[in-house]
Coordinates of N, CA and C in Angstrom, one line a residue:
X1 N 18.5 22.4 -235.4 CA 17.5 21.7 -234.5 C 16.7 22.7 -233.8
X2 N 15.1 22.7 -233.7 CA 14.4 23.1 -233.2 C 14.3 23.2 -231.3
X3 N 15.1 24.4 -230.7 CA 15.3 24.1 -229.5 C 13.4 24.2 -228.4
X4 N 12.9 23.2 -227.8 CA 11.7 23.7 -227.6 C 11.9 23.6 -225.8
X5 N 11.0 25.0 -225.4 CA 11.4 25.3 -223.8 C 10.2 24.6 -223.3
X6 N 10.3 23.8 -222.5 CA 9.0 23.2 -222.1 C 9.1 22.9 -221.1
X7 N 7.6 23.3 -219.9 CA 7.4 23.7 -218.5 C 6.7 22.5 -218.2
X8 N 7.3 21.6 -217.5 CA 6.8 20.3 -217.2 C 6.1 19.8 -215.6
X9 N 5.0 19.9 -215.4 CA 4.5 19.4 -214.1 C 4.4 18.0 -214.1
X10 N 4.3 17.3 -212.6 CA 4.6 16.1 -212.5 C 3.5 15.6 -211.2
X11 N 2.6 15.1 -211.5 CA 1.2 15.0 -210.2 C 1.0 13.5 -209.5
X12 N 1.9 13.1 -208.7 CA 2.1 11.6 -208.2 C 1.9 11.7 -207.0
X13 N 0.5 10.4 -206.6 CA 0.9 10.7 -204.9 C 1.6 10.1 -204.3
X14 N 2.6 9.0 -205.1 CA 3.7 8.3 -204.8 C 5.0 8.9 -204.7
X15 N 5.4 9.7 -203.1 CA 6.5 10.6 -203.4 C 7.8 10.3 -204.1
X16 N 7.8 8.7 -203.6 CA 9.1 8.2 -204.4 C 8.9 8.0 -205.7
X17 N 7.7 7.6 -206.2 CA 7.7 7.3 -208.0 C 7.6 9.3 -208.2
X18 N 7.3 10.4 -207.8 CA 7.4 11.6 -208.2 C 8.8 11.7 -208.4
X19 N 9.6 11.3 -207.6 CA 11.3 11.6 -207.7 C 11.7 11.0 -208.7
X20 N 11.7 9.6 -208.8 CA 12.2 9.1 -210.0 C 11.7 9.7 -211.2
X21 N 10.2 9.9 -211.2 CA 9.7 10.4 -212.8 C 11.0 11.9 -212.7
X22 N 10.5 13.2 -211.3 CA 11.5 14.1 -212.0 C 12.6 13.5 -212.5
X23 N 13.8 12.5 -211.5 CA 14.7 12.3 -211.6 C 14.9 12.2 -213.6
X24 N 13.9 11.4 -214.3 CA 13.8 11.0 -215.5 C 14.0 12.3 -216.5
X25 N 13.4 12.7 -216.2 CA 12.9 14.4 -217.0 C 14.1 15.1 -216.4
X26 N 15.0 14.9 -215.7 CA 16.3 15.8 -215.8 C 17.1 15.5 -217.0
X27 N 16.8 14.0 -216.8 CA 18.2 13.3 -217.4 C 17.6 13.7 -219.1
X28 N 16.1 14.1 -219.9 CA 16.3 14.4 -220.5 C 16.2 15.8 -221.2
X29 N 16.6 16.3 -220.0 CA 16.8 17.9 -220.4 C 18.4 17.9 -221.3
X30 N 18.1 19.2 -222.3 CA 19.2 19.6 -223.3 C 19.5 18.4 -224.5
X31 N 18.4 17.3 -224.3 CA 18.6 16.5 -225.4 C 17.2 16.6 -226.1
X32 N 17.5 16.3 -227.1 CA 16.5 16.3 -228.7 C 15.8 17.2 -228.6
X33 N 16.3 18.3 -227.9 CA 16.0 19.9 -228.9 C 14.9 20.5 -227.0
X34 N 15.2 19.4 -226.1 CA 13.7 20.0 -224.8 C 14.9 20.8 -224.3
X35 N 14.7 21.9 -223.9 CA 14.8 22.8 -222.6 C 13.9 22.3 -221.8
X36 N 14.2 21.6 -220.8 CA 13.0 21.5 -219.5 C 13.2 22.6 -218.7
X37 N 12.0 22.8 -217.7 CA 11.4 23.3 -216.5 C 10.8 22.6 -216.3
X38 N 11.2 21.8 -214.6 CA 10.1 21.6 -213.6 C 9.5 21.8 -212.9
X39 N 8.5 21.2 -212.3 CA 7.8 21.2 -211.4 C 7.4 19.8 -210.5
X40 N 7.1 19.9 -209.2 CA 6.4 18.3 -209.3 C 5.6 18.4 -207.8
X41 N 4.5 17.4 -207.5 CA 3.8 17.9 -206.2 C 3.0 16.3 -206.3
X42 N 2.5 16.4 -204.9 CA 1.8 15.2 -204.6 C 0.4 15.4 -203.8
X43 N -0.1 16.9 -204.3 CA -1.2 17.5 -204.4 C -1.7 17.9 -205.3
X44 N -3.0 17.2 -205.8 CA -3.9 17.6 -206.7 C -4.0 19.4 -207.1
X45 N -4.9 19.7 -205.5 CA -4.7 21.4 -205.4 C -3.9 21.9 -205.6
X46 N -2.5 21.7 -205.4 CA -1.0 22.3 -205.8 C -1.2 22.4 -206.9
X47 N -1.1 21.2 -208.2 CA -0.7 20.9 -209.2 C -2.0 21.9 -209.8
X48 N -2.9 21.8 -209.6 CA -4.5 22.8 -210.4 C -3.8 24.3 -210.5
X49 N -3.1 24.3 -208.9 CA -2.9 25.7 -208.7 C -1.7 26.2 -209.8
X50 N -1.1 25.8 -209.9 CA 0.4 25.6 -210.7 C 0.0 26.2 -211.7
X51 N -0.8 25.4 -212.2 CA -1.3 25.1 -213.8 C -2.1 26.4 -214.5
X52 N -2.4 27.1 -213.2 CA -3.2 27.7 -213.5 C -3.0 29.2 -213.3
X53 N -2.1 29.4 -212.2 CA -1.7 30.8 -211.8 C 0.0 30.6 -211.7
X54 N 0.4 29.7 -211.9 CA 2.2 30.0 -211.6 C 2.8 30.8 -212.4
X55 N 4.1 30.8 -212.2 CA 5.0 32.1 -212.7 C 5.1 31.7 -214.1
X56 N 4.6 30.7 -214.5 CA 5.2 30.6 -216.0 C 4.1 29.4 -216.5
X57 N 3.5 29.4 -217.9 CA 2.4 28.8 -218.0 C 3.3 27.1 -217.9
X58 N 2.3 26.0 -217.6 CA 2.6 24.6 -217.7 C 2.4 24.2 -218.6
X59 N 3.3 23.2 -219.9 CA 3.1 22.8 -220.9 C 2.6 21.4 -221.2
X60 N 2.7 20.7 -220.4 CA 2.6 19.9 -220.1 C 2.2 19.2 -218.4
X61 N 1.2 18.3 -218.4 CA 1.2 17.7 -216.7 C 1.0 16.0 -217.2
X62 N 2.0 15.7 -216.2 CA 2.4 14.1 -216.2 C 1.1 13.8 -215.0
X63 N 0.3 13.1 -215.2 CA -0.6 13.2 -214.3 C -1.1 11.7 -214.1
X64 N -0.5 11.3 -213.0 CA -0.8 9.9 -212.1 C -2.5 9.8 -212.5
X65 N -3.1 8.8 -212.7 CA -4.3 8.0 -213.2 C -4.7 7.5 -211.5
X66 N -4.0 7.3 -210.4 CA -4.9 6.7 -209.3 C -4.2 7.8 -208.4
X67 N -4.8 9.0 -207.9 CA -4.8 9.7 -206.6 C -5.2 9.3 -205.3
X68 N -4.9 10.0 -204.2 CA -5.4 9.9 -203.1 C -6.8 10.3 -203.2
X69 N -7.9 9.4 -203.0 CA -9.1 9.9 -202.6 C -10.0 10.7 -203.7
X70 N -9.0 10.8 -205.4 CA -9.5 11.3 -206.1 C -8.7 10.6 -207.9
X71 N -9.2 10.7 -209.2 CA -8.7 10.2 -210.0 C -8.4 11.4 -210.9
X72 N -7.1 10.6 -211.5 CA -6.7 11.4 -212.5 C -7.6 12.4 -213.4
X73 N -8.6 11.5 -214.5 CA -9.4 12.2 -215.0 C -10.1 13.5 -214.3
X74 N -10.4 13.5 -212.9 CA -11.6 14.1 -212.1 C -10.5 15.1 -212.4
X75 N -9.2 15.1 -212.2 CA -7.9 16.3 -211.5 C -8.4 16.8 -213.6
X76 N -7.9 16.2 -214.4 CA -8.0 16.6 -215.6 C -9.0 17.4 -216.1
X77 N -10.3 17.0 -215.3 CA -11.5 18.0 -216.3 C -11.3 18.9 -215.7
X78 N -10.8 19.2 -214.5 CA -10.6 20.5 -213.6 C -9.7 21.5 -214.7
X79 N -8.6 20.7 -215.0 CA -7.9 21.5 -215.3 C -8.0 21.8 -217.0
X80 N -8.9 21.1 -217.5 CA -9.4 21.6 -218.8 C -10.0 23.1 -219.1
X81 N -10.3 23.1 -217.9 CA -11.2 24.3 -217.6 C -10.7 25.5 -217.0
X82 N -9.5 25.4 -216.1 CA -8.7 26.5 -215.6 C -7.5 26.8 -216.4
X83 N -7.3 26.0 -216.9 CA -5.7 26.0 -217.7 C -5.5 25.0 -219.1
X84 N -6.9 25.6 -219.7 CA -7.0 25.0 -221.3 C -5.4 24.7 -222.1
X85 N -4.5 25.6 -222.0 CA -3.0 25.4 -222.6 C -2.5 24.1 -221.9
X86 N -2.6 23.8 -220.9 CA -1.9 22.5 -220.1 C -2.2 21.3 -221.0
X87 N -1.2 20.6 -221.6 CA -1.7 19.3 -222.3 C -1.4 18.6 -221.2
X88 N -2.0 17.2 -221.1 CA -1.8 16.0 -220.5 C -1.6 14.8 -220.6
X89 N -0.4 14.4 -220.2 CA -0.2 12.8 -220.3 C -0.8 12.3 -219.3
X90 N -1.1 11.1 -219.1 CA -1.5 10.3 -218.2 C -0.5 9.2 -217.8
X91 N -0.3 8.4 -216.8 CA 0.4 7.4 -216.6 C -0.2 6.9 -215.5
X92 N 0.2 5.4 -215.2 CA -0.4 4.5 -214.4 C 0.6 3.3 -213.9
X93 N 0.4 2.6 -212.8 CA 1.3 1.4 -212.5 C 0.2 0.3 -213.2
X94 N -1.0 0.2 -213.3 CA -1.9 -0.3 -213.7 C -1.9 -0.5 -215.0
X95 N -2.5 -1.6 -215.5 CA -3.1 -1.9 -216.7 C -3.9 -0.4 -217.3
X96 N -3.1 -0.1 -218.1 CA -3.3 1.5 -219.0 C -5.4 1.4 -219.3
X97 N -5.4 0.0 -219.9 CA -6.9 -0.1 -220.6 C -7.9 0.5 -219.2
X98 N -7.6 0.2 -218.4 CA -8.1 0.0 -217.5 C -9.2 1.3 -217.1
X99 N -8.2 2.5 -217.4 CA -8.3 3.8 -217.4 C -8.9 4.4 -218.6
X100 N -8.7 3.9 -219.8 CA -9.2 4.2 -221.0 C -10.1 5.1 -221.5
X101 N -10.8 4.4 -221.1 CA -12.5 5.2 -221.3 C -13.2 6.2 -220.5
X102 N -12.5 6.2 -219.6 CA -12.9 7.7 -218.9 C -11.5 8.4 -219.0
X103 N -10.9 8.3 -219.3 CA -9.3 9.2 -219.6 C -9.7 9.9 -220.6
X104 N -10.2 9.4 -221.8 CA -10.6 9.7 -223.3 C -11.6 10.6 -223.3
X105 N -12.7 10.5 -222.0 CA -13.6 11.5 -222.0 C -13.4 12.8 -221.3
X106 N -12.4 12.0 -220.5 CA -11.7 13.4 -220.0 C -10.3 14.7 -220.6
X107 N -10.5 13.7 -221.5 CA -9.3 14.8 -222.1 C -8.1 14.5 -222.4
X108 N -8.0 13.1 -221.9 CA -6.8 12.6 -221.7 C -6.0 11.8 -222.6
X109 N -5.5 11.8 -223.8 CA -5.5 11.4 -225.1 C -4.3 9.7 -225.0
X110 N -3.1 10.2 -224.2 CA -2.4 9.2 -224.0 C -1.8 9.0 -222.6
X111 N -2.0 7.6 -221.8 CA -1.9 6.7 -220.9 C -0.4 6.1 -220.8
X112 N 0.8 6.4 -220.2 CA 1.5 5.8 -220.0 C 1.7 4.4 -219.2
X113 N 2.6 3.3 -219.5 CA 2.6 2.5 -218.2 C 3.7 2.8 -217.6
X114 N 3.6 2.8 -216.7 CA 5.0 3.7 -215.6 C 6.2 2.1 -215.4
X115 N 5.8 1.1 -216.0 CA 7.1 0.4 -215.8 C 7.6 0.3 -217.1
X116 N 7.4 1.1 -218.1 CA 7.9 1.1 -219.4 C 7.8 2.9 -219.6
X117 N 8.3 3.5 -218.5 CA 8.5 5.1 -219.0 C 9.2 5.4 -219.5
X118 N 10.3 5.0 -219.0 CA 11.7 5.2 -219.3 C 11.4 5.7 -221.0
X119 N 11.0 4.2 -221.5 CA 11.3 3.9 -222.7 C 10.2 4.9 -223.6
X120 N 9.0 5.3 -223.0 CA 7.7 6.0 -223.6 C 7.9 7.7 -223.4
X121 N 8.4 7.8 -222.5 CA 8.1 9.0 -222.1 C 9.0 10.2 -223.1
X122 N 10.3 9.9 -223.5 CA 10.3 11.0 -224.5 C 10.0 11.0 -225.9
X123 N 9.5 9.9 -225.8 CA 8.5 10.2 -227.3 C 7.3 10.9 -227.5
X124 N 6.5 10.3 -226.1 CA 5.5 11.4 -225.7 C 5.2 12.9 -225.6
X125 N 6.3 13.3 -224.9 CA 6.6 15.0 -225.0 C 6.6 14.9 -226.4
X126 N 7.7 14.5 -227.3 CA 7.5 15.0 -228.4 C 6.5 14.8 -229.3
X127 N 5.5 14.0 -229.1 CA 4.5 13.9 -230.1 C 3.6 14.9 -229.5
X128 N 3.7 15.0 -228.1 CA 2.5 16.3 -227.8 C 2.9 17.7 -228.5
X129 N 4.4 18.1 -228.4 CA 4.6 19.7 -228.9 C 4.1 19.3 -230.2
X130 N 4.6 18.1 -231.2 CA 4.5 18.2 -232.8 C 2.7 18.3 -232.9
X131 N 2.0 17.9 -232.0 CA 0.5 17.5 -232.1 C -0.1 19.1 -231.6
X132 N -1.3 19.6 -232.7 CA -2.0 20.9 -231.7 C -2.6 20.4 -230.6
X133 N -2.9 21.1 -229.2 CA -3.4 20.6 -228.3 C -5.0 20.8 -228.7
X134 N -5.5 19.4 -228.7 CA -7.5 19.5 -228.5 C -7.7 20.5 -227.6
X135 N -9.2 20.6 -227.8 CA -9.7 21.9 -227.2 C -10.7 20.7 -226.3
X136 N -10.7 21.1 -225.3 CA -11.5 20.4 -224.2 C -13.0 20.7 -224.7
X137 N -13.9 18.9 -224.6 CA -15.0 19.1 -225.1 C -15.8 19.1 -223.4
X138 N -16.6 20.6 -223.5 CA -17.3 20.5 -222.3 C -18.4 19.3 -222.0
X139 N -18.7 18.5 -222.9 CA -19.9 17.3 -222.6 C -19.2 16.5 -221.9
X140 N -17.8 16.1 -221.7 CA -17.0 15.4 -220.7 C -17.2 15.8 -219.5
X141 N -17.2 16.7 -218.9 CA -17.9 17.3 -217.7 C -18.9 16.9 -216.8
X142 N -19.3 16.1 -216.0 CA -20.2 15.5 -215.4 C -21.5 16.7 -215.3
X143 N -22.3 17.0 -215.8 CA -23.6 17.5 -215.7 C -24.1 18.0 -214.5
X144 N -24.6 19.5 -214.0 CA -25.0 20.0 -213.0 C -24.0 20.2 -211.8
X145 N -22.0 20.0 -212.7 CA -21.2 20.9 -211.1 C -20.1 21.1 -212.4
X146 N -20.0 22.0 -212.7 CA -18.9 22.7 -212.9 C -18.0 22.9 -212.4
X147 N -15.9 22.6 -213.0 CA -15.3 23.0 -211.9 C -15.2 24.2 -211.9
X148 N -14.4 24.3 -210.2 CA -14.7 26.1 -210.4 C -12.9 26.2 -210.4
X149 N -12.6 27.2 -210.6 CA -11.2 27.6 -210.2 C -11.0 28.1 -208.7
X150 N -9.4 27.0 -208.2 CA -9.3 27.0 -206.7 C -8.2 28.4 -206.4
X151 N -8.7 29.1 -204.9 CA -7.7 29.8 -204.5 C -6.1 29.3 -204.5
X152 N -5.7 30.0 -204.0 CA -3.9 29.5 -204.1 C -3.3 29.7 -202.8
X153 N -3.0 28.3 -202.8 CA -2.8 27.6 -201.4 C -1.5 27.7 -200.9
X154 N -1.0 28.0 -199.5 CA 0.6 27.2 -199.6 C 0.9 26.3 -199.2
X155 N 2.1 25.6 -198.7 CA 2.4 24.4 -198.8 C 1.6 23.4 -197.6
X156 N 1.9 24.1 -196.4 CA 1.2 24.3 -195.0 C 0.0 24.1 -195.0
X157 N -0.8 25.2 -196.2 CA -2.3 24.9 -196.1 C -2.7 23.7 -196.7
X158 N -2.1 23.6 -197.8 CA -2.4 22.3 -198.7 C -2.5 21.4 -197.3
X159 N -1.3 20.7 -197.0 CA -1.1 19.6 -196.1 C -1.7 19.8 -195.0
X160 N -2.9 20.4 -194.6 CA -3.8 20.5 -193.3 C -4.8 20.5 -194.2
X161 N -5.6 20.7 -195.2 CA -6.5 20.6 -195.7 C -6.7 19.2 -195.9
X162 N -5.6 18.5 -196.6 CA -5.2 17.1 -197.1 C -6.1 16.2 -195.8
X163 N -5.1 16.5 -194.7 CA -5.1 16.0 -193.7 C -6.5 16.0 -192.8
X164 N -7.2 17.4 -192.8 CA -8.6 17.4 -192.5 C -9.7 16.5 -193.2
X165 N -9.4 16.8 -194.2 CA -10.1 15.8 -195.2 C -10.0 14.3 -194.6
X166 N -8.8 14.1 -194.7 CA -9.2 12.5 -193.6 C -9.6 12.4 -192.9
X167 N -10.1 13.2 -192.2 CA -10.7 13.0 -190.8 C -10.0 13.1 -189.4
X168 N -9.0 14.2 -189.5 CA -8.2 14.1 -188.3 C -8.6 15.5 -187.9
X169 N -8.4 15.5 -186.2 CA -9.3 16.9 -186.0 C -7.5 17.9 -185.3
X170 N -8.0 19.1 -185.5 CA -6.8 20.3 -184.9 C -5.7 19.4 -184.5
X171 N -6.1 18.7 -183.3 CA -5.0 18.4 -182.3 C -4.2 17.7 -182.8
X172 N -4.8 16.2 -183.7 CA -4.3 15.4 -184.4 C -3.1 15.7 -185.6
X173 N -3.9 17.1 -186.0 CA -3.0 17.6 -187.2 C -1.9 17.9 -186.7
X174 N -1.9 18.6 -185.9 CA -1.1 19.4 -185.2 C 0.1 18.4 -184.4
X175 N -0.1 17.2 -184.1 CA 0.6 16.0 -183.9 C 1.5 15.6 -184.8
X176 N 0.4 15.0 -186.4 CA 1.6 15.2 -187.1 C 2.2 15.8 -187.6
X177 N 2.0 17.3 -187.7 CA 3.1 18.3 -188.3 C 4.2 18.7 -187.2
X178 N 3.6 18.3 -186.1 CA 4.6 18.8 -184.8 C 4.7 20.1 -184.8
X179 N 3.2 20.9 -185.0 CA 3.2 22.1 -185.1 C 2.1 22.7 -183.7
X180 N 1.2 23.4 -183.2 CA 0.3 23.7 -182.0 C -0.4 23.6 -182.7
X181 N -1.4 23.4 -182.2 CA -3.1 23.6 -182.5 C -3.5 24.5 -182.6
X182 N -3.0 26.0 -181.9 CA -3.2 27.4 -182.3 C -2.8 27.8 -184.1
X183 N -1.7 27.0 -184.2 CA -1.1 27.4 -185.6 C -2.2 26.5 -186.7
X184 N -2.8 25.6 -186.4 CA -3.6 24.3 -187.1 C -4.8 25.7 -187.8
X185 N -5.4 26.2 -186.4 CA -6.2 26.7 -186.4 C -6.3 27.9 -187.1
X186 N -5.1 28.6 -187.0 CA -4.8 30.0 -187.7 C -4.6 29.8 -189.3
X187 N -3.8 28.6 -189.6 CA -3.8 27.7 -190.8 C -5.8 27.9 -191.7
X188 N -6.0 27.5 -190.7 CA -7.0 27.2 -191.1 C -8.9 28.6 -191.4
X189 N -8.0 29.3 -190.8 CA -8.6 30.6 -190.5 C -8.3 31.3 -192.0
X190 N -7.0 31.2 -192.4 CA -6.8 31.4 -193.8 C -6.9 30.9 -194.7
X191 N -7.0 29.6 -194.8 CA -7.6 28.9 -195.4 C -9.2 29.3 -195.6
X192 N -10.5 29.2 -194.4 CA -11.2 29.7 -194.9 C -11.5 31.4 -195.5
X193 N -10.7 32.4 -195.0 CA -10.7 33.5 -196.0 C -10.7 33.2 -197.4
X194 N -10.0 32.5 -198.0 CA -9.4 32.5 -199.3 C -10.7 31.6 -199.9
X195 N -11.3 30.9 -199.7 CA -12.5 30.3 -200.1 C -13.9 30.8 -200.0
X196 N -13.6 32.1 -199.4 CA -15.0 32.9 -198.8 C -15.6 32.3 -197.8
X197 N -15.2 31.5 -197.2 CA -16.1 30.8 -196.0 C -16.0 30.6 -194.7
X198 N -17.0 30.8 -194.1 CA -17.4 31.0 -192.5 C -17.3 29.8 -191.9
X199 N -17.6 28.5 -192.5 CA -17.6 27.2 -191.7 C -16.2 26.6 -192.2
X200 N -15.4 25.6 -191.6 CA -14.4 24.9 -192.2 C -14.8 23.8 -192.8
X201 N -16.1 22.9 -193.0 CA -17.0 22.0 -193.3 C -17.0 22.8 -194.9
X202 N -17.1 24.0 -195.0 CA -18.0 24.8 -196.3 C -16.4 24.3 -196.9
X203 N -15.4 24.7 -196.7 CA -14.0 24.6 -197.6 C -13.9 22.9 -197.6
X204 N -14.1 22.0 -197.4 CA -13.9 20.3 -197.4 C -14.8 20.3 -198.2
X205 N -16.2 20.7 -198.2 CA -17.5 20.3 -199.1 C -17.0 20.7 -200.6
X206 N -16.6 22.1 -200.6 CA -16.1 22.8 -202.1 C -15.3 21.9 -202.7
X207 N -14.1 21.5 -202.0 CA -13.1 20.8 -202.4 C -13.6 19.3 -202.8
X208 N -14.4 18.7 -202.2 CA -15.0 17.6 -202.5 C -16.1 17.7 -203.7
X209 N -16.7 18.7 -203.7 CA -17.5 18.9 -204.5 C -16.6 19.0 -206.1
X210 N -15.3 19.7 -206.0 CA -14.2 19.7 -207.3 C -13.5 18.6 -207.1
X211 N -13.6 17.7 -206.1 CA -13.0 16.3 -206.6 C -11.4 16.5 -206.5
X212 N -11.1 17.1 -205.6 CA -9.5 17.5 -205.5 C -8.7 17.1 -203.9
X213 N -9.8 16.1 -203.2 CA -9.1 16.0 -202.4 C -10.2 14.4 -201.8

């Protein structure tokens, strides 16, 4: 039997359906030939980042169809572009059709329904290694913005960026992390280094403009 090592990311903003999906993908590690490696996050930016600079390439991304504030596809054309090797499944609590047609232009070949994963999901992996992965067609791409490739975030910054993005200011952040406002702020001081930018508005706009948050 063909043993295949495969590096599995997992992009849900549902922390508890993220646990269960890993929980799933344990249970089928060492059977029908997968060696897993995981991964799993409930950040778009994390998961781009992963995908694209981590210790070990991602062979796959299980990639939730309805995000916080942003959709699956949008996270997908990103990552067509930074991390061409990354195949992608899609899945949804939703009527799969639903998604269809912009999944398809995005890159996104198969749609899981998350209340029949159990039963889909290792068939899936294996039809993606037996299948070559398509080469992303750049005309899926929304016209006049290109994604760009994001710096590399840590956990901290992710979740204040997140968090800015909704509209909560320093103090508020700093509330709910139960962290100071000095630290929100220093957070965020590095954050703008890593983006090249002088305004903290210029890092929300970027990010919005890549549809990642």
């Amino acid at each position: 039997m063909t043993v295949h090592n495969v590096r599995i990311g997992v992009l849900d903003n549902d922390a508890c359906a993220m646990q269960y999906i890993t929980l799933m993908l344990n249970q089928l590690n060492h059977r029908n030939g997968l060696e897993l490696s995981l991964w799993s996050t409930t950040f778009p930016t994390r998961a781009i980042q992963e995908c694209q600079s981590g210790n070990s390439p991602t062979n796959i991304l299980l990639l939730d169809m309805a995000l916080n504030g942003v959709t699956g596809p949008q996270v997908a054309r990103i990552l067509h572009q930074v991390s061409p090797e990354t195949a992608i499944i899609g899945m949804t609590s939703y009527e799969p059709e639903l998604y269809r047609a912009e999944a398809t232009q995005a890159g996104i070949p198969t749609i899981l329904d998350k209340t029949t994963l159990s039963e889909q999901l290792p068939s899936a992996i294996i039809d993606v290694l037996r299948t070559p992965h398509p080469t992303f067609t750049p005309a899926a791409v929304p016209t006049g913005r290109e994604p760009t490739a994001m710096p590399r975030l840590t956990s901290a910054e992710q979740r204040i960026l997140t968090l800015s993005a909704s509209g909560l200011n320093a103090k508020q952040i700093a509330t709910r992390l139960g962290i100071s406002a000095d630290t929100v702020f220093s957070h965020r001081r590095n954050i703008k280094a890593k983006f090249h930018a002088s305004e903290w508005h210029d890092v929300i706009t970027a990010c919005r403009d890549a549809h990642i948050i």
